[in-house]
XYZ file of C-alpha atoms in Angstrom:
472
model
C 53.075 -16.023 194.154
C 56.218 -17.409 196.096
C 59.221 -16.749 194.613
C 62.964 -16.636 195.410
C 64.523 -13.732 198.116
C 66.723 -11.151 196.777
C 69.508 -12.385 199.740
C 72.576 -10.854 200.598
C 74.283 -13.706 198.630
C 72.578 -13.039 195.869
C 73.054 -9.263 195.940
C 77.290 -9.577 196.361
C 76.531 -12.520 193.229
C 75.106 -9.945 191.337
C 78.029 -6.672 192.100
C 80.418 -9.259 190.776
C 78.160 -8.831 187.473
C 78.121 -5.367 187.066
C 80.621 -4.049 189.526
C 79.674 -2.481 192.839
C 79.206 0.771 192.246
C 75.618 -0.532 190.009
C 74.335 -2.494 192.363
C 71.624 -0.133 194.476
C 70.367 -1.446 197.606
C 70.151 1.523 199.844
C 66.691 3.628 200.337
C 67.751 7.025 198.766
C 68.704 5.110 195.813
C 66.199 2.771 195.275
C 63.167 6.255 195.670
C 64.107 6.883 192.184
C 62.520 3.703 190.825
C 59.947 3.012 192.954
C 57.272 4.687 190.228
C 57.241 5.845 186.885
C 55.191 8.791 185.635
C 51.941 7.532 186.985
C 52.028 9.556 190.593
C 48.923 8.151 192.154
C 50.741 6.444 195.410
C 48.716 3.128 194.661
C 51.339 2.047 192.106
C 54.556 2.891 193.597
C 56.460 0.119 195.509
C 60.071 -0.280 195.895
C 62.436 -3.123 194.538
C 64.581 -4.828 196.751
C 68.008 -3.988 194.418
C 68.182 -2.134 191.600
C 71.340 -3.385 188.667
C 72.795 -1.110 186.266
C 74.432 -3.504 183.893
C 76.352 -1.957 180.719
C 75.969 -4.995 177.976
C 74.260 -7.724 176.710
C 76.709 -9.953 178.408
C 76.232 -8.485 181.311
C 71.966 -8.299 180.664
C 71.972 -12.239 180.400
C 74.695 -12.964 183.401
C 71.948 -11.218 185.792
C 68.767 -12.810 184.606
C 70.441 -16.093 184.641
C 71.286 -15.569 188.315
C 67.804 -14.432 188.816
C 66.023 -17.372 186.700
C 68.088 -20.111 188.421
C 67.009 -18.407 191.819
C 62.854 -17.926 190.679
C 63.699 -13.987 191.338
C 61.193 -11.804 190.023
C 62.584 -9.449 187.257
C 61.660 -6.134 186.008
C 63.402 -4.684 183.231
C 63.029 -0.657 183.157
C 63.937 2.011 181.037
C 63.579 6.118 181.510
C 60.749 5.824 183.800
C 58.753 7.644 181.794
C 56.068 5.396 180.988
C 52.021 5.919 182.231
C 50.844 2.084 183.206
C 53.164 1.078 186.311
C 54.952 -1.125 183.486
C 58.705 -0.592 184.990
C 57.480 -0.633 189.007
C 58.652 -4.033 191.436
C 55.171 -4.516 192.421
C 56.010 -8.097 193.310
C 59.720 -6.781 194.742
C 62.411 -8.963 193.303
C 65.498 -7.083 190.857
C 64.714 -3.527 188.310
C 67.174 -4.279 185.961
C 68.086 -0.640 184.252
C 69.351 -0.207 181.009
C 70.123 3.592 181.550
C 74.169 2.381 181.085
C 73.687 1.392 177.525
C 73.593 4.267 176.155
C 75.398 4.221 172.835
C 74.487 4.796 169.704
C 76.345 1.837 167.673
C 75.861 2.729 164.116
C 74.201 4.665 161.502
C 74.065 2.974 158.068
C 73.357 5.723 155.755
C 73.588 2.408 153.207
C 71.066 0.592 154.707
C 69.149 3.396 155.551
C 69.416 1.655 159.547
C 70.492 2.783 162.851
C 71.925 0.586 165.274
C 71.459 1.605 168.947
C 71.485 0.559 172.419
C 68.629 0.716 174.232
C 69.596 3.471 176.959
C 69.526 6.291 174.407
C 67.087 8.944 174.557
C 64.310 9.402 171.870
C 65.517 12.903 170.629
C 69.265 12.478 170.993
C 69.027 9.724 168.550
C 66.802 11.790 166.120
C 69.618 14.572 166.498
C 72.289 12.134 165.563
C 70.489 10.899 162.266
C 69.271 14.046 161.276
C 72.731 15.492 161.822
C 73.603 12.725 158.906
C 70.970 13.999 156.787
C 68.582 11.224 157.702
C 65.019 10.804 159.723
C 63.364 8.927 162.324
C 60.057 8.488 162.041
C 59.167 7.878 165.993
C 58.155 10.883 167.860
C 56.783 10.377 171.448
C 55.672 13.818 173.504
C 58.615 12.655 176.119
C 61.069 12.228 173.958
C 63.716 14.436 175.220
C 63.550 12.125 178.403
C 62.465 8.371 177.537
C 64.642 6.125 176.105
C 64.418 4.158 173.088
C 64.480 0.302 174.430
C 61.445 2.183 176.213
C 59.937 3.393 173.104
C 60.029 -0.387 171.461
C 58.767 -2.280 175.024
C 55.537 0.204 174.857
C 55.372 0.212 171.232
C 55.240 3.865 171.740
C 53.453 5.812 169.471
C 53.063 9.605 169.396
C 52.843 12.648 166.749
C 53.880 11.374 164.142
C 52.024 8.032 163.775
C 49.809 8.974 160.929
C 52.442 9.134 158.472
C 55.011 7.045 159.826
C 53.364 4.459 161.748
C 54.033 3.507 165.443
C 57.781 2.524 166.977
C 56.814 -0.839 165.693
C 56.989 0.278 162.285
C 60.170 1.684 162.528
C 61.640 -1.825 163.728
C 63.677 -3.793 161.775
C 65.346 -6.047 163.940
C 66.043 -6.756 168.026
C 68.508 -8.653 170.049
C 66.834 -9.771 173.141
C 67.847 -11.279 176.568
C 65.224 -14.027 177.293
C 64.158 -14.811 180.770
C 66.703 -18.094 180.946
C 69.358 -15.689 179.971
C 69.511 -16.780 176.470
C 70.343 -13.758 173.582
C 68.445 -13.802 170.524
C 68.318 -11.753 167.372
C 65.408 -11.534 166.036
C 65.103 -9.734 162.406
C 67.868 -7.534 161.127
C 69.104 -5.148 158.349
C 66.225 -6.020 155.711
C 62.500 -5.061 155.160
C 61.067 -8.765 154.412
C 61.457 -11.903 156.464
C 59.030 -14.544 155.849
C 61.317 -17.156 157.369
C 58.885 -18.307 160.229
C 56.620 -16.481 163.074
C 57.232 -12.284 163.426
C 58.604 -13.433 167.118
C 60.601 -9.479 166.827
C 56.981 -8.443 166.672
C 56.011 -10.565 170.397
C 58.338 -8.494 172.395
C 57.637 -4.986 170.522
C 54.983 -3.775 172.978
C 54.738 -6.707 175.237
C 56.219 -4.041 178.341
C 59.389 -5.991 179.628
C 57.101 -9.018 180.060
C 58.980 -11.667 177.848
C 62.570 -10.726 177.473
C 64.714 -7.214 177.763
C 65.688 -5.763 174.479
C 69.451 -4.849 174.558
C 70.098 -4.031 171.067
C 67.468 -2.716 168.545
C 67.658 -1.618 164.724
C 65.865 0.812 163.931
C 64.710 2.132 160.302
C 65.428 5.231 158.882
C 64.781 8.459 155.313
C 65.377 10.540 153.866
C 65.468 14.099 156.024
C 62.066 15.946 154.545
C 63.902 19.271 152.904
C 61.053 21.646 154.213
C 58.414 21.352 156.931
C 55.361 23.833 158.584
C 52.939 23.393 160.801
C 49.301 24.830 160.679
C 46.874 25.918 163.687
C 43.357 25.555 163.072
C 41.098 26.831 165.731
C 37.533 25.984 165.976
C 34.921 26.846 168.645
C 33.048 23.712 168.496
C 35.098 20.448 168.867
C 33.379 18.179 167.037
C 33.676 20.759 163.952
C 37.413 20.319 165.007
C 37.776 16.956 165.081
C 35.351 16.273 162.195
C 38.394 18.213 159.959
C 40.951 15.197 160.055
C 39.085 12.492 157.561
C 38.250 15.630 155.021
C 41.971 16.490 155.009
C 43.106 12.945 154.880
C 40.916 12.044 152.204
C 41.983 15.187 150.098
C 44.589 13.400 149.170
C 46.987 14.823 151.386
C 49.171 12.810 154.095
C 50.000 15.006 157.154
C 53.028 14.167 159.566
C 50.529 13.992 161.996
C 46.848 15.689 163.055
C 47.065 16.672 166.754
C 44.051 18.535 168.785
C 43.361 19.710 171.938
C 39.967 21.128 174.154
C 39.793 24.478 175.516
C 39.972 23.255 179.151
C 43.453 21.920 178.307
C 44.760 24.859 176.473
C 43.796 26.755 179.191
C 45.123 24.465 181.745
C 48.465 24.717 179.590
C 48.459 28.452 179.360
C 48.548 28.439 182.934
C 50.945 25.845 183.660
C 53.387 27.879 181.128
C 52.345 31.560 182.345
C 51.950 32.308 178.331
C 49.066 34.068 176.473
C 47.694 31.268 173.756
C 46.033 31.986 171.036
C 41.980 31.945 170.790
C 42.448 30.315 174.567
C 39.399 32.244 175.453
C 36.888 29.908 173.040
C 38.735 27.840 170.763
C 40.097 24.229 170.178
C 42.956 23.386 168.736
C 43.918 21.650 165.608
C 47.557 20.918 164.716
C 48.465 19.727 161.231
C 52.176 19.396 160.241
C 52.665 18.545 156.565
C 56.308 17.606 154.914
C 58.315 16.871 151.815
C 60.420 18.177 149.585
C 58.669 20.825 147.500
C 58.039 24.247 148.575
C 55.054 24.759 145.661
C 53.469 20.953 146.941
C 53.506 22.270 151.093
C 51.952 25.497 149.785
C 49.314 24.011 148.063
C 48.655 21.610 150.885
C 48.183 24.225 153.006
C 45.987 26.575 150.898
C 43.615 23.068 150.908
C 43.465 22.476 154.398
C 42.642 26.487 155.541
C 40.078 25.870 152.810
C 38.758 22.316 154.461
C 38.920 24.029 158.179
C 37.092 27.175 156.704
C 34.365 24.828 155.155
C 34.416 23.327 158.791
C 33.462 26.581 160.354
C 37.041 27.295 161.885
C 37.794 30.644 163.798
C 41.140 30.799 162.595
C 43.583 29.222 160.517
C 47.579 29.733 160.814
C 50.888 28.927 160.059
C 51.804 28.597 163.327
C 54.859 28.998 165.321
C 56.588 25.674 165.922
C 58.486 26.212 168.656
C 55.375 27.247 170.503
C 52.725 25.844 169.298
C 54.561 22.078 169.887
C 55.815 23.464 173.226
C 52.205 24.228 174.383
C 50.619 19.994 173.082
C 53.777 18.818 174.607
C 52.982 20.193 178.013
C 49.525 18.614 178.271
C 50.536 16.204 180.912
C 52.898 18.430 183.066
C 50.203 20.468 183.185
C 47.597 18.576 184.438
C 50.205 17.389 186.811
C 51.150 20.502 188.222
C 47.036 21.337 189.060
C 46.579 17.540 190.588
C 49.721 15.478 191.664
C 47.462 12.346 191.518
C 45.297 11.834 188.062
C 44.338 9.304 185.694
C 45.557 9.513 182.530
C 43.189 7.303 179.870
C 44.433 6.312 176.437
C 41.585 4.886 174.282
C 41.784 4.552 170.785
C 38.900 4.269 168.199
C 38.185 4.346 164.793
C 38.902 8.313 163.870
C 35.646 9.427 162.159
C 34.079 7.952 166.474
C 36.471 10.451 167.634
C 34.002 13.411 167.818
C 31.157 11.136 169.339
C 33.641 9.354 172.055
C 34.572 12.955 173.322
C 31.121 14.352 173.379
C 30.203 11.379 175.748
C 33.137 12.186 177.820
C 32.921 15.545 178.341
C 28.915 14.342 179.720
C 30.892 12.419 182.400
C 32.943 15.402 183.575
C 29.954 16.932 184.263
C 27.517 13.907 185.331
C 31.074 12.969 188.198
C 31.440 17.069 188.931
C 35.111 16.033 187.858
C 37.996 18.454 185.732
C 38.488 15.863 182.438
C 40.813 16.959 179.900
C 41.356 15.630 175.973
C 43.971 15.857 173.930
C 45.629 13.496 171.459
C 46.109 12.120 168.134
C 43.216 12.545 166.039
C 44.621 11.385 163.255
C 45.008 7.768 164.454
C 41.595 7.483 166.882
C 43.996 8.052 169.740
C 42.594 10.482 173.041
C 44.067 10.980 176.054
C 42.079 11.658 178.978
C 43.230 13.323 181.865
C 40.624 12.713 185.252
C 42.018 15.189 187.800
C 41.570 14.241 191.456
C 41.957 17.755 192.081
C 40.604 18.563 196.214
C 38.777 15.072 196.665
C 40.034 13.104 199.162
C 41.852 9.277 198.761
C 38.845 7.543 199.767
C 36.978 9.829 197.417
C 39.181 9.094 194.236
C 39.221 5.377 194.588
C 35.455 5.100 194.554
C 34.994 7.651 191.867
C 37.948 6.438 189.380
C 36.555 2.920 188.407
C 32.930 4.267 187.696
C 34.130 6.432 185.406
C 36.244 3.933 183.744
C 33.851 1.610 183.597
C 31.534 4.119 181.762
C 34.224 5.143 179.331
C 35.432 1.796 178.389
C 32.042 0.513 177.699
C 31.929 3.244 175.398
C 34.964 2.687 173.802
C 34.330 -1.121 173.394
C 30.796 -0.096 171.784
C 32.542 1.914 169.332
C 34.949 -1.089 168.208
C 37.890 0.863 170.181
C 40.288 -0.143 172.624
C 41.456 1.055 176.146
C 45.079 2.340 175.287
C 46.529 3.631 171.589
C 50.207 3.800 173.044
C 50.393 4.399 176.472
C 50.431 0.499 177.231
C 48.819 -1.629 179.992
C 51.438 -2.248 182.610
C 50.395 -2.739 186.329
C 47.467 0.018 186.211
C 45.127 -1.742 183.453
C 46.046 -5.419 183.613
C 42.745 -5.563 185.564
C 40.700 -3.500 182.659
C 41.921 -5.531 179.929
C 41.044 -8.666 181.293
C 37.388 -7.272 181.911
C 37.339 -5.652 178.830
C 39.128 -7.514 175.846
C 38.028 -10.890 173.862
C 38.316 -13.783 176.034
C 39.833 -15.485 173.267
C 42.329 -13.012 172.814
C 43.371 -13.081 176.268
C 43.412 -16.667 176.397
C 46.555 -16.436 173.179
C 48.563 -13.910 174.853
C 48.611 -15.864 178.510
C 49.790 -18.773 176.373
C 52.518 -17.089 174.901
C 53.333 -15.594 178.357
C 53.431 -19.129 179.463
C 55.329 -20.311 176.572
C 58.249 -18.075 176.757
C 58.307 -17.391 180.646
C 56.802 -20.418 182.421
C 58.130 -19.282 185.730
C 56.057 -16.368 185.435
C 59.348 -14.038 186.836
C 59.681 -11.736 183.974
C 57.792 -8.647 184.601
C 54.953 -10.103 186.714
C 51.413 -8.996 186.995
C 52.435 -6.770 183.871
C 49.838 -6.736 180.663
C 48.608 -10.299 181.437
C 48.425 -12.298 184.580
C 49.191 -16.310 184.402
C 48.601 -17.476 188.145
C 47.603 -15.677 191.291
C 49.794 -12.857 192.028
C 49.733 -10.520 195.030
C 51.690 -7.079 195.139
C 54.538 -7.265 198.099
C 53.366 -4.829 201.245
């Protein structure tokens, strides 16, 4: 893939942009953005410069300079994401939004918020709550990943089963296009049938088309009360077999969250805390909301009644602070017993749930592997955590794609596919060309093509239109 050379010209072109002090070419600085959360060393490579720019204007001055030069761009949030989405694998310019950071308006009229990308997940759920007001999105990182993130992944998280996905909280997008051009693409209203969804093209297409510099985002009512349950059961697929009976009880659950024994006990270790039932049980975690006290307590008498039926251990109002604390630290976790994992996100239909996982947990033994679920259950969304654990390099590499190979064919058997909300970035471009409809494929490289014909635009990224090969 030849493209243009990040020169010295080009680098002094690009501090007149954004001003000096945003322009990052030395070593120390660029380490930070060689990688994003994935920590397996085969998908972190380092950028030749790194540009901080603080506006829109300043967004389309530096991918002009970089389209008129065939640079390769790659537009980056946090750096929080799981796929290699934000990493130069092909060198060229990151292009940060971290400076646009502002939150520009909250429309308590419109029901809207109006944001740069650059602000962080729960800072802008603070500021609309603080109004009396609710965002729906809910990622596990969202103390640390950003929102332009969020919409580029089409992030999806806790709450997805009663909100929806970041995509559903859209309402309109102003994007930089890879000639530089800035678009807005829906707005302050719930219908548009004025032409192709193109807002809907860039909302998960990973940085590949465009960079999103403005985004509004839609917002209700704050709930008035809230409580979360903990149902523990013994046998997972009794667990997991709970969600459709409480969803089709009529009641609709913020979300429906579970996780095995080996990763509560993995957590309880990671946080040096005593969990409960960690000895036997799995974990079921059902937040319910709304605005009646009588309604939440009925809800919940129904669903200890549902787990009961289900042969549950235990059911609890549990503690918020800790029981969210203890699903949120899933991945650190894991992390901090293997620096270098795999972290799968299939999604299938949510009554295949309990079957998928069975068949998984045959794998951790058939590989002699440490293979830990957790997830969404009330989507069809599991993460799965491989641990590399004491094996060597050579070891991993070999071992990794047979066990991905066995999984996905599972997943694709079951009508699924390989990743709810994590994305597909760098680290499954390969999987999803094996894996998805040909046909399929064939659409998205043509709007690829389309909008980015000099293939410089997040490169190598979700889908591949000519031969590319990562810079040494």
């Amino acid at each position: 893939m030849a493209k243009g050379k990040v020169t010295p010209e080009i680098i002094e072109e690009l501090k007149k942009i954004v001003g000096e002090k945003f322009v990052y070419t030395d070593k120390d600085k660029l380490d930070p953005y060689s990688h994003d959360e994935v920590t397996d060393p085969h998908y972190m490579k380092e950028a030749q410069v790194v540009v901080l720019p603080a506006t829109t204007e300043e967004v389309s001055k530096v991918v002009k300079l970089c389209y008129d030069n065939d640079i390769v761009m790659v537009p980056r949030a946090a750096g929080t994401g799981l796929a290699a989405g934000a990493v130069a694998i092909f060198g060229g310019v990151i292009i940060s939004i971290e400076r646009m950071n502002k939150i520009l308006e909250i429309d308590k009229d419109n029901m809207v918020c109006v944001t740069e990308p650059g602000v962080t997940t729960t800072n802008l759920q603070n500021a609309v709550k603080d109004e009396g007001l609710f965002y729906g999105g809910d990622p596990c990182s969202g103390d640390s990943c950003f929102i332009g993130g969020n919409v580029a992944t089409n992030a999806g998280g806790n709450r997805a089963v009663k909100y929806g996905v970041t995509r559903d909280q859209v309402m309109g997008i102003e994007v930089v296009t890879p000639t530089g051009e800035v678009v807005m693409l829906g707005g302050k209203f719930r219908k548009n049938a004025t032409g192709y969804s193109l807002m809907h093209l860039y909302i998960g297409a990973e940085g590949t088309l465009g960079i999103i510099t403005k985004i509004i985002l839609k917002l209700v009512a704050l709930p008035k009360y809230q409580m979360d349950l903990l149902a523990v059961f013994d046998n997972l697929d009794d667990a997991i077999a709970l969600t459709p009976k409480v969803m089709s009880a009529g009641i609709s659950p913020v979300c429906v969250e579970f996780m095995d024994n080996a990763s509560i006990k993995q957590v309880e270790i990671f946080l040096g805390e005593t969990l409960q039932h960690s000895d036997v049980g799995n974990y079921i975690i059902i937040q319910i909301a709304g605005d009646s006290e009588d309604l939440l307590d009925e809800q919940c008498e129904k669903i200890d009644e549902l787990a009961r039926e289900n042969n549950a251990l235990d059911v609890l109002v549990a503690n918020p602070a800790v029981i969210w604390k203890s699903r949120k630290a899933y991945l650190e976790a894991d992390r901090a017993r293997s620096l270098v994992f795999s972290m799968e996100d299939i999604v299938v239909p949510m009554t295949d749930i309990p079957q998928a996982v069975q068949q998984i947990s045959r794998l951790a033994d058939k590989y002699k592997v440490a293979m830990h679920c957790a997830g969404h259950c009330g989507d069809g969304n599991v993460h799965i955590d491989i641990l590399k654990d004491d094996r060597t390099q050579e070891e991993w590499e070999e071992m990794l794609p047979q066990i991905q190979k066995e999984i996905y064919t599972l997943v694709y058997q079951l009508n699924g596919h390989l990743s709810g909300e994590h994305g597909i970035g760098y680290k499954r471009a390969a999987l999803m060309a094996e894996y998805m409809d040909p046909v399929e494929l064939k659409l998205m490289k043509a709007v690829k093509k389309a909008i980015d014909p000099k293939n410089i635009m997040n490169p190598g990224k979700v889908v591949s239109i000519n031969e590319e090969v990562p810079v040494e």
